[in-house]
């Protein structure tokens, strides 16, 4: 059992919002946080506009694949962040649940995905401050 916090990001297809959020958290928090993402109805591939938007920010998510949401993934996470998937995420006592209302990047071009990417980054930075702040010297 790890002593570092774990976060699960969930959206319907695990192809856009949750992939970008997981990538931001891994990039910004490094090994201070365990990161997972999943979808209630996973797509076949990560949204190409999300891949391009993250590439522009210096983060490569092109090798990621959408994963199905499992009860175990929720059980193993301290914080579950849902993004537009409603009540599909199982609820367990003692877990922290956040619902981030974000536009769905599905079917949008990279120009429309950039503001979503940037909003996700801000929310991830706030989450890091709460659950895994930088260690002080």
mmCIF file of C-alpha atoms in Angstrom:
data_model
loop_
_atom_site.group_PDB
_atom_site.id
_atom_site.type_symbol
_atom_site.label_atom_id
_atom_site.label_comp_id
_atom_site.label_asym_id
_atom_site.label_seq_id
_atom_site.Cartn_x
_atom_site.Cartn_y
_atom_site.Cartn_z
ATOM 1 C CA UNK A 1 0.000 0.000 0.000
ATOM 2 C CA UNK A 2 1.409 3.344 -1.050
ATOM 3 C CA UNK A 3 1.486 6.355 1.252
ATOM 4 C CA UNK A 4 1.118 8.754 -1.656
ATOM 5 C CA UNK A 5 -2.360 9.901 -2.657
ATOM 6 C CA UNK A 6 -4.008 8.284 -5.672
ATOM 7 C CA UNK A 7 -6.357 10.006 -8.091
ATOM 8 C CA UNK A 8 -8.719 8.478 -10.632
ATOM 9 C CA UNK A 9 -10.019 10.667 -13.467
ATOM 10 C CA UNK A 10 -13.218 9.403 -15.100
ATOM 11 C CA UNK A 11 -15.072 10.575 -18.198
ATOM 12 C CA UNK A 12 -17.368 8.702 -20.541
ATOM 13 C CA UNK A 13 -14.903 7.716 -23.271
ATOM 14 C CA UNK A 14 -11.560 8.115 -21.438
ATOM 15 C CA UNK A 15 -10.386 9.732 -24.654
ATOM 16 C CA UNK A 16 -10.144 13.448 -23.873
ATOM 17 C CA UNK A 17 -10.754 15.141 -20.525
ATOM 18 C CA UNK A 18 -9.656 12.292 -18.254
ATOM 19 C CA UNK A 19 -6.584 11.554 -20.397
ATOM 20 C CA UNK A 20 -5.522 15.210 -20.340
ATOM 21 C CA UNK A 21 -6.122 15.442 -16.576
ATOM 22 C CA UNK A 22 -4.113 12.290 -15.879
ATOM 23 C CA UNK A 23 -1.270 13.562 -18.065
ATOM 24 C CA UNK A 24 -1.241 16.962 -16.338
ATOM 25 C CA UNK A 25 -1.224 15.361 -12.894
ATOM 26 C CA UNK A 26 1.626 13.008 -13.796
ATOM 27 C CA UNK A 27 3.564 15.862 -15.418
ATOM 28 C CA UNK A 28 3.054 18.413 -12.636
ATOM 29 C CA UNK A 29 3.166 16.195 -9.518
ATOM 30 C CA UNK A 30 5.651 13.600 -10.727
ATOM 31 C CA UNK A 31 5.901 10.601 -8.442
ATOM 32 C CA UNK A 32 4.165 12.363 -5.527
ATOM 33 C CA UNK A 33 0.771 11.107 -6.757
ATOM 34 C CA UNK A 34 -0.494 7.834 -8.191
ATOM 35 C CA UNK A 35 -2.583 8.561 -11.302
ATOM 36 C CA UNK A 36 -5.293 6.542 -13.065
ATOM 37 C CA UNK A 37 -7.889 7.327 -15.705
ATOM 38 C CA UNK A 38 -10.841 5.368 -17.037
ATOM 39 C CA UNK A 39 -14.124 5.678 -18.881
ATOM 40 C CA UNK A 40 -17.616 4.340 -18.384
ATOM 41 C CA UNK A 41 -17.801 3.581 -22.144
ATOM 42 C CA UNK A 42 -14.188 3.750 -23.415
ATOM 43 C CA UNK A 43 -13.490 4.866 -26.969
ATOM 44 C CA UNK A 44 -11.199 2.996 -29.364
ATOM 45 C CA UNK A 45 -8.493 5.661 -29.169
ATOM 46 C CA UNK A 46 -7.545 8.899 -27.461
ATOM 47 C CA UNK A 47 -9.069 11.971 -29.133
ATOM 48 C CA UNK A 48 -6.538 13.220 -31.736
ATOM 49 C CA UNK A 49 -7.346 16.871 -30.890
ATOM 50 C CA UNK A 50 -6.559 16.166 -27.217
ATOM 51 C CA UNK A 51 -3.284 14.494 -28.246
ATOM 52 C CA UNK A 52 -2.364 17.555 -30.337
ATOM 53 C CA UNK A 53 -3.387 20.063 -27.651
ATOM 54 C CA UNK A 54 -1.268 18.253 -25.051
ATOM 55 C CA UNK A 55 1.647 17.946 -27.505
ATOM 56 C CA UNK A 56 1.545 21.746 -27.846
ATOM 57 C CA UNK A 57 1.988 21.912 -24.050
ATOM 58 C CA UNK A 58 4.984 19.547 -24.233
ATOM 59 C CA UNK A 59 3.170 16.398 -23.048
ATOM 60 C CA UNK A 60 2.861 13.307 -25.256
ATOM 61 C CA UNK A 61 -0.296 11.245 -24.668
ATOM 62 C CA UNK A 62 -0.263 9.585 -28.105
ATOM 63 C CA UNK A 63 0.606 6.159 -26.653
ATOM 64 C CA UNK A 64 -2.271 6.204 -24.127
ATOM 65 C CA UNK A 65 -5.294 3.972 -24.630
ATOM 66 C CA UNK A 66 -8.786 4.393 -23.193
ATOM 67 C CA UNK A 67 -9.471 2.037 -20.276
ATOM 68 C CA UNK A 68 -12.731 0.749 -18.844
ATOM 69 C CA UNK A 69 -13.823 1.986 -15.423
ATOM 70 C CA UNK A 70 -13.650 -0.804 -12.824
ATOM 71 C CA UNK A 71 -14.817 -1.028 -9.241
ATOM 72 C CA UNK A 72 -11.219 -1.865 -8.254
ATOM 73 C CA UNK A 73 -9.909 1.362 -9.814
ATOM 74 C CA UNK A 74 -12.309 3.344 -7.642
ATOM 75 C CA UNK A 75 -11.528 1.286 -4.524
ATOM 76 C CA UNK A 76 -7.782 1.856 -5.018
ATOM 77 C CA UNK A 77 -8.114 5.636 -5.405
ATOM 78 C CA UNK A 78 -8.271 8.282 -2.693
ATOM 79 C CA UNK A 79 -9.826 10.906 -4.963
ATOM 80 C CA UNK A 80 -12.212 10.219 -7.860
ATOM 81 C CA UNK A 81 -12.700 13.098 -10.288
ATOM 82 C CA UNK A 82 -15.620 12.681 -12.671
ATOM 83 C CA UNK A 83 -16.029 14.750 -15.812
ATOM 84 C CA UNK A 84 -19.440 14.472 -17.378
ATOM 85 C CA UNK A 85 -20.150 10.813 -16.681
ATOM 86 C CA UNK A 86 -22.956 11.316 -14.184
ATOM 87 C CA UNK A 87 -23.641 8.515 -11.751
ATOM 88 C CA UNK A 88 -21.621 5.782 -13.480
ATOM 89 C CA UNK A 89 -18.781 5.980 -10.956
ATOM 90 C CA UNK A 90 -19.329 3.603 -8.023
ATOM 91 C CA UNK A 91 -19.356 5.331 -4.647
ATOM 92 C CA UNK A 92 -17.473 3.972 -1.648
ATOM 93 C CA UNK A 93 -17.348 5.424 1.869
ATOM 94 C CA UNK A 94 -14.158 7.276 2.730
ATOM 95 C CA UNK A 95 -13.371 8.337 -0.837
ATOM 96 C CA UNK A 96 -13.337 11.932 -1.972
ATOM 97 C CA UNK A 97 -15.435 12.632 -5.051
ATOM 98 C CA UNK A 98 -15.139 15.719 -7.227
ATOM 99 C CA UNK A 99 -17.197 16.488 -10.319
ATOM 100 C CA UNK A 100 -15.515 18.822 -12.767
ATOM 101 C CA UNK A 101 -17.997 20.355 -15.223
ATOM 102 C CA UNK A 102 -15.925 20.648 -18.379
ATOM 103 C CA UNK A 103 -16.882 20.801 -22.039
ATOM 104 C CA UNK A 104 -16.468 17.505 -23.887
ATOM 105 C CA UNK A 105 -13.696 17.756 -26.511
ATOM 106 C CA UNK A 106 -15.249 14.942 -28.602
ATOM 107 C CA UNK A 107 -15.759 16.014 -32.188
ATOM 108 C CA UNK A 108 -13.972 19.350 -31.712
ATOM 109 C CA UNK A 109 -10.830 20.649 -33.332
ATOM 110 C CA UNK A 110 -7.647 21.486 -31.457
ATOM 111 C CA UNK A 111 -8.561 25.188 -31.232
ATOM 112 C CA UNK A 112 -11.674 24.282 -29.211
ATOM 113 C CA UNK A 113 -9.740 21.784 -27.078
ATOM 114 C CA UNK A 114 -7.035 24.245 -25.968
ATOM 115 C CA UNK A 115 -9.271 26.125 -23.475
ATOM 116 C CA UNK A 116 -10.458 22.785 -22.041
ATOM 117 C CA UNK A 117 -6.826 21.674 -21.692
ATOM 118 C CA UNK A 118 -5.921 24.921 -19.940
ATOM 119 C CA UNK A 119 -8.889 24.725 -17.546
ATOM 120 C CA UNK A 120 -7.967 21.134 -16.677
ATOM 121 C CA UNK A 121 -4.403 22.241 -15.918
ATOM 122 C CA UNK A 122 -5.671 24.919 -13.496
ATOM 123 C CA UNK A 123 -7.893 22.425 -11.696
ATOM 124 C CA UNK A 124 -5.099 19.841 -11.517
ATOM 125 C CA UNK A 125 -2.731 22.464 -10.064
ATOM 126 C CA UNK A 126 -5.321 23.274 -7.376
ATOM 127 C CA UNK A 127 -5.772 19.566 -6.635
ATOM 128 C CA UNK A 128 -2.003 19.082 -6.271
ATOM 129 C CA UNK A 129 -1.871 21.968 -3.798
ATOM 130 C CA UNK A 130 -4.499 20.184 -1.699
ATOM 131 C CA UNK A 131 -3.324 16.566 -1.822
ATOM 132 C CA UNK A 132 0.402 16.598 -2.654
ATOM 133 C CA UNK A 133 2.060 19.980 -2.159
ATOM 134 C CA UNK A 134 5.752 20.355 -2.926
ATOM 135 C CA UNK A 135 7.844 19.219 0.047
ATOM 136 C CA UNK A 136 9.405 22.062 1.989
ATOM 137 C CA UNK A 137 13.114 22.069 2.786
#
